CSV table of C-alpha atoms and ligand atoms in Angstrom, one decimal:
chain,number,residue,atom,x,y,z
T,746,MET,CA,95.3,75.2,122.0
T,747,ASN,CA,96.8,74.9,118.6
T,748,ILE,CA,95.6,77.4,116.1
T,749,LEU,CA,95.8,77.8,112.3
T,750,LEU,CA,95.4,81.3,111.0
T,751,ILE,CA,94.6,81.6,107.3
T,752,GLY,CA,95.9,84.6,105.4
T,753,SER,CA,98.9,86.7,104.7
T,754,GLY,CA,98.1,90.4,105.1
T,755,GLY,CA,98.4,93.1,107.7
T,756,ARG,CA,95.0,92.1,109.1
T,757,GLU,CA,96.4,88.6,109.7
T,758,HIS,CA,99.6,90.0,111.3
T,759,ALA,CA,97.4,91.9,113.7
T,760,LEU,CA,95.3,88.8,114.4
T,761,ALA,CA,98.5,86.8,115.0
T,762,TRP,CA,99.9,89.5,117.3
T,763,ALA,CA,96.6,89.4,119.3
T,764,LEU,CA,96.3,85.6,119.4
T,765,SER,CA,99.9,85.2,120.4
T,766,ARG,CA,99.2,87.0,123.7
T,767,SER,CA,96.4,84.6,124.7
T,768,PRO,CA,97.1,82.3,127.6
T,769,LEU,CA,95.0,79.7,125.8
T,770,LEU,CA,97.4,79.5,122.9
T,771,THR,CA,99.9,76.6,122.7
T,772,ARG,CA,101.0,76.9,119.1
T,773,LEU,CA,100.2,79.3,116.3
T,774,LEU,CA,100.5,78.3,112.6
T,775,CYS,CA,99.8,80.6,109.7
T,776,ALA,CA,99.2,79.8,106.1
T,777,PRO,CA,100.7,81.3,104.1
T,778,GLY,CA,101.7,84.1,106.5
T,779,ASN,CA,104.3,86.8,105.8
T,780,GLY,CA,107.6,88.1,107.0
T,781,GLY,CA,106.1,89.8,110.1
T,782,ILE,CA,103.7,87.0,111.1
T,783,ALA,CA,106.8,84.7,111.1
T,784,GLU,CA,107.7,86.4,114.4
T,785,PHE,CA,104.6,84.9,116.1
T,786,ALA,CA,103.7,81.9,114.1
T,787,THR,CA,105.1,79.0,112.0
T,788,CYS,CA,104.3,80.1,108.5
T,789,LEU,CA,103.5,77.4,106.0
T,790,PRO,CA,102.9,77.5,102.3
T,791,LEU,CA,99.4,76.1,101.5
T,792,ASP,CA,97.1,76.2,98.6
T,793,LEU,CA,94.0,77.6,100.2
T,794,ASP,CA,91.8,76.5,97.3
T,795,ASP,CA,92.7,72.9,98.1
T,796,HIS,CA,90.4,72.3,101.1
T,797,SER,CA,91.6,68.7,101.5
T,798,ALA,CA,95.2,70.0,102.0
T,799,VAL,CA,94.0,72.5,104.7
T,800,ILE,CA,92.1,69.7,106.5
T,801,GLU,CA,95.2,67.4,106.2
T,802,LEU,CA,97.4,70.1,107.7
T,803,CYS,CA,94.9,70.6,110.6
T,804,ARG,CA,95.0,66.9,111.3
T,805,SER,CA,98.8,66.4,111.0
T,806,GLU,CA,99.4,69.5,113.3
T,807,ALA,CA,96.6,68.7,115.8
T,808,ILE,CA,94.9,72.0,115.1
T,809,ASP,CA,92.1,72.8,117.5
T,810,PHE,CA,90.7,76.0,115.9
T,811,VAL,CA,91.1,77.6,112.5
T,812,VAL,CA,90.8,81.4,112.1
T,813,ILE,CA,90.0,82.4,108.5
T,814,GLY,CA,91.1,86.0,107.8
T,815,PRO,CA,90.3,86.8,104.1
T,816,GLU,CA,87.0,86.8,102.2
T,817,GLY,CA,88.2,84.6,99.3
T,818,PRO,CA,88.4,81.3,101.3
T,819,LEU,CA,85.2,82.1,103.2
T,820,VAL,CA,83.2,82.7,100.0
T,821,ALA,CA,84.8,79.6,98.5
T,822,GLY,CA,83.5,77.5,101.4
T,823,LEU,CA,86.6,76.7,103.3
T,824,GLY,CA,84.7,76.9,106.6
T,825,ASP,CA,82.0,74.4,105.3
T,826,ALA,CA,84.8,72.0,104.4
T,827,LEU,CA,86.5,72.3,107.8
T,828,GLY,CA,83.1,71.9,109.6
T,829,ALA,CA,82.2,68.8,107.6
T,830,ALA,CA,85.6,67.4,108.6
T,831,GLY,CA,84.7,68.0,112.3
T,832,LEU,CA,87.1,70.9,112.7
T,833,LYS,CA,86.2,74.1,114.6
T,834,TYR,CA,86.7,77.4,112.8
T,835,PHE,CA,86.0,81.1,113.0
T,836,GLY,CA,84.2,82.6,110.1
T,837,PRO,CA,80.9,82.3,108.2
T,838,THR,CA,79.8,79.4,106.0
T,839,LYS,CA,79.8,79.8,102.2
T,840,ALA,CA,76.0,80.6,102.3
T,841,ALA,CA,76.4,83.2,105.1
T,842,ALA,CA,79.5,84.7,103.4
T,843,GLN,CA,77.3,85.8,100.6
T,844,LEU,CA,76.7,88.9,102.6
T,845,GLU,CA,80.1,89.9,101.1
T,846,GLY,CA,80.3,87.5,98.1
T,847,SER,CA,77.2,88.9,96.4
T,848,LYS,CA,76.3,92.6,96.6
T,849,GLY,CA,72.9,91.8,95.1
T,850,PHE,CA,72.3,89.2,97.7
T,851,THR,CA,72.8,91.7,100.5
T,852,LYS,CA,70.6,94.3,98.8
T,853,ASP,CA,67.8,91.8,98.4
T,854,LEU,CA,68.1,90.8,102.0
T,855,CYS,CA,67.9,94.5,103.0
T,856,ARG,CA,64.8,94.9,100.9
T,857,GLU,CA,63.1,91.8,102.3
T,858,PHE,CA,63.9,92.5,106.0
T,859,GLY,CA,63.8,96.3,106.0
T,860,MET,CA,67.4,97.3,106.7
T,861,PRO,CA,68.0,100.9,105.4
T,862,THR,CA,70.1,101.1,102.3
T,863,GLY,CA,70.1,102.8,98.9
T,864,ALA,CA,67.7,102.0,96.1
T,865,TYR,CA,69.2,99.6,93.6
T,866,GLY,CA,68.8,97.3,90.6
T,867,ARG,CA,70.5,93.9,89.7
T,868,PHE,CA,71.4,93.1,86.1
T,869,THR,CA,72.9,90.3,84.1
T,870,ASN,CA,73.1,92.1,80.8
T,871,LYS,CA,74.3,95.5,79.5
T,872,ALA,CA,71.0,96.5,77.8
T,873,ALA,CA,68.9,96.1,81.0
T,874,ALA,CA,71.6,97.8,83.1
T,875,ARG,CA,71.8,100.8,80.7
T,876,ALA,CA,68.0,101.1,80.6
T,877,TYR,CA,67.9,101.3,84.4
T,878,LEU,CA,70.7,103.8,84.4
T,879,ALA,CA,68.8,106.0,81.9
T,880,GLU,CA,65.8,106.1,84.3
T,881,GLN,CA,68.0,107.4,87.3
T,882,THR,CA,67.9,111.1,88.1
T,883,GLY,CA,70.5,111.1,90.8
T,884,ARG,CA,74.1,109.9,91.1
T,885,VAL,CA,74.7,106.2,91.1
T,886,VAL,CA,77.4,103.7,92.1
T,887,VAL,CA,78.2,100.8,89.8
T,888,LYS,CA,79.3,97.6,91.4
T,889,ALA,CA,80.4,94.2,90.2
T,890,ASP,CA,78.3,91.7,92.2
T,891,GLY,CA,81.0,89.4,93.3
T,892,LEU,CA,84.5,89.6,94.9
T,893,ALA,CA,86.8,91.8,93.0
T,894,ALA,CA,89.6,92.4,95.5
T,895,GLY,CA,88.2,95.9,96.3
T,896,LYS,CA,88.3,97.0,92.7
T,897,GLY,CA,84.8,96.3,91.5
T,898,VAL,CA,83.1,99.5,92.7
T,899,VAL,CA,83.0,102.7,90.5
T,900,VAL,CA,81.5,106.0,91.7
T,901,PRO,CA,81.0,107.7,88.3
T,902,GLU,CA,81.0,111.5,88.0
T,903,THR,CA,79.1,111.4,84.7
T,904,ARG,CA,76.5,109.3,82.9
T,905,ALA,CA,79.2,108.3,80.3
T,906,GLU,CA,81.5,107.1,83.1
T,907,ALA,CA,78.6,105.1,84.5
T,908,GLU,CA,77.9,103.5,81.1
T,909,ALA,CA,81.6,102.7,80.7
T,910,ALA,CA,81.6,101.1,84.2
T,911,ILE,CA,78.7,98.9,83.2
T,912,ASP,CA,80.3,97.9,80.0
T,913,ALA,CA,83.6,97.1,81.7
T,914,CYS,CA,81.9,94.8,84.1
T,915,PHE,CA,80.1,92.9,81.4
T,916,ASP,CA,83.1,92.9,79.2
T,917,GLY,CA,85.0,90.9,81.8
T,918,ALA,CA,87.1,93.5,83.7
T,919,PHE,CA,86.4,91.6,86.9
T,920,GLY,CA,86.0,88.1,85.5
T,921,ALA,CA,83.1,86.1,86.9
T,922,ALA,CA,82.6,88.7,89.7
T,923,GLY,CA,81.2,91.1,87.0
T,924,ALA,CA,78.8,88.7,85.4
T,925,GLU,CA,76.1,90.5,87.4
T,926,VAL,CA,76.1,94.2,88.0
T,927,VAL,CA,74.4,96.1,90.9
T,928,ILE,CA,73.5,99.8,90.3
T,929,GLU,CA,72.8,101.7,93.5
T,930,ALA,CA,71.8,105.2,94.4
T,931,PHE,CA,74.8,107.2,95.7
T,932,LEU,CA,74.4,107.7,99.4
T,933,GLU,CA,75.3,111.2,100.8
T,934,GLY,CA,77.1,111.4,104.1
T,935,GLU,CA,80.2,110.3,105.9
T,936,GLU,CA,81.2,106.6,105.7
T,937,ALA,CA,82.3,104.6,108.8
T,938,SER,CA,83.0,101.0,109.5
T,939,PHE,CA,81.3,99.1,112.3
T,940,PHE,CA,82.4,95.6,113.4
T,941,ALA,CA,80.5,93.1,115.4
T,942,LEU,CA,81.0,89.4,116.2
T,943,SER,CA,78.0,87.1,115.8
T,944,ASP,CA,77.5,83.4,116.8
T,945,GLY,CA,74.5,83.1,114.5
T,946,THR,CA,72.1,84.4,117.2
T,947,HIS,CA,73.8,86.8,119.5
T,948,VAL,CA,75.7,89.9,118.4
T,949,LEU,CA,78.7,91.4,120.3
T,950,PRO,CA,79.6,94.9,119.1
T,951,LEU,CA,83.3,95.4,118.7
T,952,ALA,CA,84.4,98.8,117.6
T,953,THR,CA,84.2,101.5,115.0
T,954,ALA,CA,86.8,102.7,112.5
T,955,GLN,CA,87.3,104.9,109.4
T,956,ASP,CA,89.6,104.3,106.6
T,957,HIS,CA,91.1,106.2,103.8
T,958,LYS,CA,90.6,104.5,100.4
T,959,ARG,CA,92.3,107.1,98.1
T,960,VAL,CA,96.0,106.9,97.4
T,961,GLY,CA,96.7,110.6,97.8
T,962,ASP,CA,96.7,113.2,100.6
T,963,GLY,CA,93.4,115.0,100.9
T,964,ASP,CA,91.6,111.8,99.7
T,965,THR,CA,92.6,112.3,96.1
T,966,GLY,CA,93.7,109.9,93.4
T,967,PRO,CA,92.7,106.4,92.6
T,968,ASN,CA,91.1,104.0,95.0
T,969,THR,CA,93.2,101.5,96.9
T,970,GLY,CA,92.6,98.7,99.4
T,971,GLY,CA,93.0,101.3,102.1
T,972,MET,CA,95.9,103.7,102.9
T,973,GLY,CA,95.3,104.0,106.6
T,974,ALA,CA,92.6,103.9,109.3
T,975,TYR,CA,91.8,105.0,112.8
T,976,SER,CA,89.5,103.8,115.6
T,977,PRO,CA,87.2,104.8,117.0
T,978,ALA,CA,85.3,106.7,114.2
T,979,PRO,CA,84.2,110.1,115.8
T,980,ILE,CA,81.0,110.1,113.6
T,981,MET,CA,79.9,106.8,115.3
T,982,THR,CA,78.6,108.4,118.5
T,983,PRO,CA,77.0,106.0,121.0
T,984,ALA,CA,73.6,106.9,119.6
T,985,MET,CA,74.7,106.1,116.0
T,986,VAL,CA,76.2,102.8,117.1
T,987,GLU,CA,72.9,101.9,118.9
T,988,ARG,CA,71.0,102.7,115.7
T,989,THR,CA,73.4,100.8,113.5
T,990,MET,CA,73.0,97.8,115.8
T,991,ALA,CA,69.2,98.0,116.0
T,992,GLU,CA,68.4,99.0,112.5
T,993,ILE,CA,71.1,97.2,110.4
T,994,VAL,CA,73.2,94.6,112.2
T,995,LYS,CA,70.8,92.8,114.5
T,996,PRO,CA,68.0,92.5,111.8
T,997,THR,CA,70.6,91.1,109.4
T,998,ILE,CA,71.8,88.4,111.9
T,999,ALA,CA,68.1,87.6,112.6
T,1000,ALA,CA,67.3,87.5,108.8
T,1001,MET,CA,70.2,85.1,108.1
T,1002,ALA,CA,69.1,82.8,111.0
T,1003,LYS,CA,65.5,82.9,109.8
T,1004,ARG,CA,66.6,81.8,106.3
T,1005,GLY,CA,68.5,78.9,107.8
T,1006,THR,CA,72.0,80.3,107.0
T,1007,PRO,CA,73.1,81.8,110.3
T,1008,PHE,CA,76.1,84.1,110.1
T,1009,LYS,CA,78.9,83.3,112.5
T,1010,GLY,CA,82.1,85.3,112.5
T,1011,VAL,CA,82.8,89.0,112.2
T,1012,LEU,CA,80.3,91.2,110.4
T,1013,TYR,CA,81.9,94.4,109.0
T,1014,ALA,CA,79.2,96.9,108.1
T,1015,GLY,CA,80.2,99.8,105.9
T,1016,VAL,CA,77.6,102.4,106.9
T,1017,MET,CA,76.9,105.9,105.5
T,1018,ILE,CA,75.9,108.3,108.2
T,1019,GLY,CA,73.7,110.9,106.6
T,1020,PRO,CA,70.8,113.2,107.7
T,1021,GLN,CA,68.5,110.1,108.0
T,1022,GLY,CA,70.9,108.2,110.2
T,1023,PRO,CA,72.9,105.1,109.3
T,1024,ARG,CA,72.4,103.3,105.9
T,1025,LEU,CA,74.1,100.2,104.8
T,1026,VAL,CA,76.7,100.7,102.0
T,1027,GLU,CA,77.9,97.1,102.0
T,1028,TYR,CA,78.8,94.2,104.2
T,1029,ASN,CA,82.1,92.3,104.5
T,1030,ALA,CA,82.1,88.9,106.1
T,1031,ARG,CA,85.6,89.3,107.7
T,1032,PHE,CA,87.7,91.8,109.6
T,1033,GLY,CA,88.6,94.9,107.7
T,1034,ASP,CA,92.1,95.6,106.5
T,1035,PRO,CA,93.7,98.0,107.6
T,1036,GLU,CA,90.9,98.7,110.2
T,1037,THR,CA,91.7,95.6,112.2
T,1038,GLN,CA,95.2,96.8,112.8
T,1039,ALA,CA,93.8,99.9,114.6
T,1040,LEU,CA,91.0,98.0,116.3
T,1041,LEU,CA,93.2,95.3,117.8
T,1042,MET,CA,95.6,98.0,119.2
T,1043,ARG,CA,92.7,99.1,121.4
T,1044,LEU,CA,91.5,95.7,122.5
T,1045,LYS,CA,92.5,95.1,126.1
T,1046,SER,CA,90.8,91.6,126.4
T,1047,ASP,CA,92.0,88.3,125.1
T,1048,LEU,CA,90.7,88.0,121.5
T,1049,LEU,CA,90.8,84.2,121.4
T,1050,PRO,CA,87.9,83.5,123.8
T,1051,ALA,CA,85.7,85.9,121.8
T,1052,LEU,CA,86.5,84.1,118.5
T,1053,LEU,CA,85.8,80.8,120.1
T,1054,ALA,CA,82.5,82.1,121.5
T,1055,ALA,CA,81.4,83.1,118.0
T,1056,ALA,CA,82.1,79.6,116.8
T,1057,ASP,CA,80.5,78.0,119.9
T,1058,GLY,CA,77.3,80.1,120.1
T,1059,THR,CA,78.2,81.6,123.5
T,1060,LEU,CA,78.7,85.3,122.6
T,1061,ASP,CA,76.0,86.3,125.0
T,1062,ARG,CA,78.4,85.4,127.9
T,1063,MET,CA,81.3,87.4,126.4
T,1064,GLU,CA,82.4,90.9,127.3
T,1065,LEU,CA,85.4,92.7,125.8
T,1066,ALA,CA,87.3,95.7,127.3
T,1067,TRP,CA,88.6,98.4,125.0
T,1068,SER,CA,91.1,101.1,125.5
T,1069,ASP,CA,89.7,104.7,125.5
T,1070,GLU,CA,92.7,105.7,123.5
T,1071,VAL,CA,92.7,106.3,119.7
T,1072,ALA,CA,94.6,103.9,117.4
T,1073,LEU,CA,95.8,105.0,114.0
T,1074,THR,CA,97.4,103.0,111.2
T,1075,VAL,CA,99.4,104.4,108.4
T,1076,VAL,CA,99.9,102.1,105.3
T,1077,MET,CA,103.3,102.2,103.6
T,1078,ALA,CA,103.0,101.0,100.0
T,1079,ALA,CA,105.5,100.3,97.3
T,1080,ASN,CA,106.1,103.2,94.9
T,1081,GLY,CA,103.7,103.0,92.0
T,1082,TYR,CA,100.9,101.4,94.0
T,1083,PRO,CA,97.9,101.0,93.2
T,1084,GLY,CA,99.4,100.9,89.7
T,1085,ALA,CA,102.4,98.8,88.7
T,1086,TYR,CA,105.1,98.5,91.4
T,1087,SER,CA,108.3,96.5,91.8
T,1088,LYS,CA,108.9,93.8,94.4
T,1089,GLY,CA,112.0,92.7,96.2
T,1090,SER,CA,113.4,95.9,97.8
T,1091,GLU,CA,114.8,95.6,101.3
T,1092,ILE,CA,113.2,97.5,104.2
T,1093,ARG,CA,115.5,98.6,107.0
T,1094,GLY,CA,115.0,100.2,110.4
T,1095,LEU,CA,111.9,98.3,111.4
T,1096,ALA,CA,113.2,97.3,114.8
T,1097,ALA,CA,114.2,100.9,115.7
T,1098,ALA,CA,110.8,102.2,114.5
T,1099,ALA,CA,108.9,99.6,116.6
T,1100,GLU,CA,110.9,100.5,119.8
T,1101,ALA,CA,108.6,103.4,120.7
T,1102,SER,CA,106.0,102.7,123.2
T,1103,ASP,CA,102.5,102.0,121.9
T,1104,VAL,CA,103.7,101.4,118.4
T,1105,GLN,CA,103.2,98.2,116.4
T,1106,ILE,CA,104.3,97.6,112.9
T,1107,PHE,CA,102.2,95.1,111.1
T,1108,HIS,CA,103.4,93.6,107.8
T,1109,ALA,CA,101.0,93.4,104.9
T,1110,GLY,CA,103.3,92.4,102.0
T,1111,THR,CA,106.7,91.2,103.1
T,1112,ALA,CA,108.8,88.1,103.2
T,1113,LEU,CA,111.8,87.2,105.3
T,1114,SER,CA,114.8,86.4,103.1
T,1115,ASP,CA,118.3,85.7,104.5
T,1116,GLY,CA,117.4,87.6,107.6
T,1117,LYS,CA,116.2,90.6,105.6
T,1118,ILE,CA,112.7,91.9,105.3
T,1119,ILE,CA,111.8,92.2,101.6
T,1120,ALA,CA,108.7,94.0,100.1
T,1121,THR,CA,106.5,91.6,98.2
T,1122,GLY,CA,103.3,93.4,97.7
T,1123,GLY,CA,101.6,96.7,96.9
T,1124,ARG,CA,100.6,97.6,100.5
T,1125,VAL,CA,103.6,96.5,102.5
T,1126,LEU,CA,103.5,97.8,106.1
T,1127,ASN,CA,100.9,99.1,108.5
T,1128,VAL,CA,102.5,101.4,111.1
T,1129,SER,CA,100.1,101.6,114.0
T,1130,ALA,CA,100.1,103.7,117.2
T,1131,LEU,CA,98.0,104.5,120.2
T,1132,GLY,CA,97.5,108.0,121.5
T,1133,ALA,CA,95.3,110.0,123.8
T,1134,ASN,CA,93.6,111.5,120.8
T,1135,VAL,CA,93.8,111.2,117.0
T,1136,ARG,CA,96.5,113.9,116.8
T,1137,ALA,CA,98.7,112.1,119.3
T,1138,ALA,CA,98.2,108.7,117.7
T,1139,GLN,CA,99.0,110.3,114.3
T,1140,ALA,CA,102.1,112.0,115.6
T,1141,ARG,CA,103.4,108.7,117.1
T,1142,ALA,CA,102.6,106.7,114.0
T,1143,TYR,CA,104.4,109.2,111.6
T,1144,ALA,CA,107.4,109.4,114.0
T,1145,ALA,CA,107.7,105.6,113.6
T,1146,VAL,CA,107.2,105.8,109.8
T,1147,ASP,CA,110.1,108.3,109.6
T,1148,ARG,CA,112.4,105.9,111.3
T,1149,ILE,CA,111.8,103.3,108.5
T,1150,ASP,CA,114.4,103.2,105.8
T,1151,TRP,CA,112.6,102.1,102.7
T,1152,PRO,CA,113.3,104.4,99.6
T,1153,ASP,CA,111.1,102.2,97.5
T,1154,GLY,CA,108.0,103.0,99.5
T,1155,PHE,CA,105.6,105.8,100.3
T,1156,CYS,CA,102.6,106.7,102.5
T,1157,ARG,CA,100.0,109.3,102.9
T,1158,ARG,CA,100.9,112.0,105.4
T,1159,ASP,CA,97.4,112.9,106.5
T,1160,ILE,CA,95.8,109.8,107.8
T,1161,GLY,CA,93.1,110.8,110.3
T,1162,TRP,CA,92.8,114.4,108.9
T,1163,ARG,CA,89.0,114.6,109.2
T,1164,ALA,CA,89.1,113.4,112.8
T,1165,VAL,CA,91.9,115.8,113.7
T,1166,GLU,CA,89.9,118.7,112.3
T,1167,ARG,CA,87.0,117.6,114.4
T,1168,GLU,CA,89.2,117.4,117.5
T,1169,GLN,CA,90.4,120.9,116.7
T,1170,SER,CA,86.9,122.3,116.3
T,1171,ASN,CA,85.7,120.5,119.5
T,1172,ALA,CA,88.6,122.1,121.3
T,1173,THR,CA,87.8,125.5,119.9
T,1174,HIS,CA,84.1,125.4,120.6
T,1175,VAL,CA,83.9,123.5,123.9
T,1176,PRO,CA,87.2,123.9,125.7
T,1177,GLY,CA,88.2,121.0,127.9
T,1178,THR,CA,85.6,118.5,126.7
T,1179,ALA,CA,85.9,115.7,124.1
T,1180,ALA,CA,83.1,114.3,122.0
T,1181,PRO,CA,81.6,111.2,123.6
T,1182,PHE,CA,83.0,108.2,121.6
T,1183,LEU,CA,81.9,104.7,121.9
T,1184,HIS,CA,84.5,102.0,121.0
D,2498,LIG,N1,89.3,98.5,104.4
D,2498,LIG,C1,88.4,97.9,103.5
D,2498,LIG,C2,88.3,96.5,103.6
D,2498,LIG,O1,88.8,95.8,104.4
D,2498,LIG,O2,87.6,95.9,102.7
């Protein structure tokens, strides 16, 4: 089977790594790809906004299946265009990708079908948004409605900051994505990520993860696209996973089918686990980044048949096996990220760092130039490791990080700290037992 993978980040490198191990695979192409993906796939430059060009490539390369990684092409309707051309693809249609493409859409769906989430208002002008804000007694979150590359969410500390966030959205800080603003009640609790495949009708739970969004140790400093992740998320106990499936994910899939816009692909639910149980923070209509890098380290089954089953409507016949081990991913970023950073520095020592068993280094922002790996992005490498517990996976990942020679990069040194503390307190209070994790 010839496969075209769309995307260029660490998530796509992890997908390419998993797909490359499938006995069903004949040839893997990736557009546009990156310096690490080039090890597994033929990387091709392609304008992803030009759907005709993608279709033409699929035809000329006899592509049997297209796996769409990032949200941009999904929300722009690349899947619809491929489907209309008779090509099979993994990912939701444009209508179904609204679960990520419009935060207001998802909140309205939750309200109509009863999925638990925070109270909210949707606004298309400053005055109405500010008037709603003035009525709120608790903390709020201000969000640009559309896709804003992870930057459109502000958690204000003060009323003035909330007003400034509203103004920034309507003044064009996020372009068209901020033409509508959603103001939500701040949800108390601990956030986790839950991933499930859907074929439009059936839902196959994948695994849980937690990421670290702040740039600095101790979860301090500005928000980023994610500085590290681990899977499973200890807070997602079997009971909490069951509730998330029953109260949030399954009703969402049923609601989308009922509306005539079935969701096929991977649904990534950001959930807040608080005293009342799980509540939906937001959906993404694709695999998480860097969570996928950790997730796929733990997947023992062939990924490809599961993605095909999501496209074919046969997920009810699919089972996946997961490692009981913990996977942890440390993001290495260019100095200065998430602010201004320079590109083009050489990264050395990657082969030596990847030699350790149960370590994989996924590239997020690199290019291969004259045989050298060059940093080309803000988040550049995802150093991932498996271990018997979070502490062991963390130690293995940081040992690999320390073998990488890249003076122009940095990473957080405490990825997984919350889970490590939990492990320590479990060990203290109940010697010899571990908390029951579900994948
Ligand atoms: N890790 C956050 C995201 O993928 O959106």
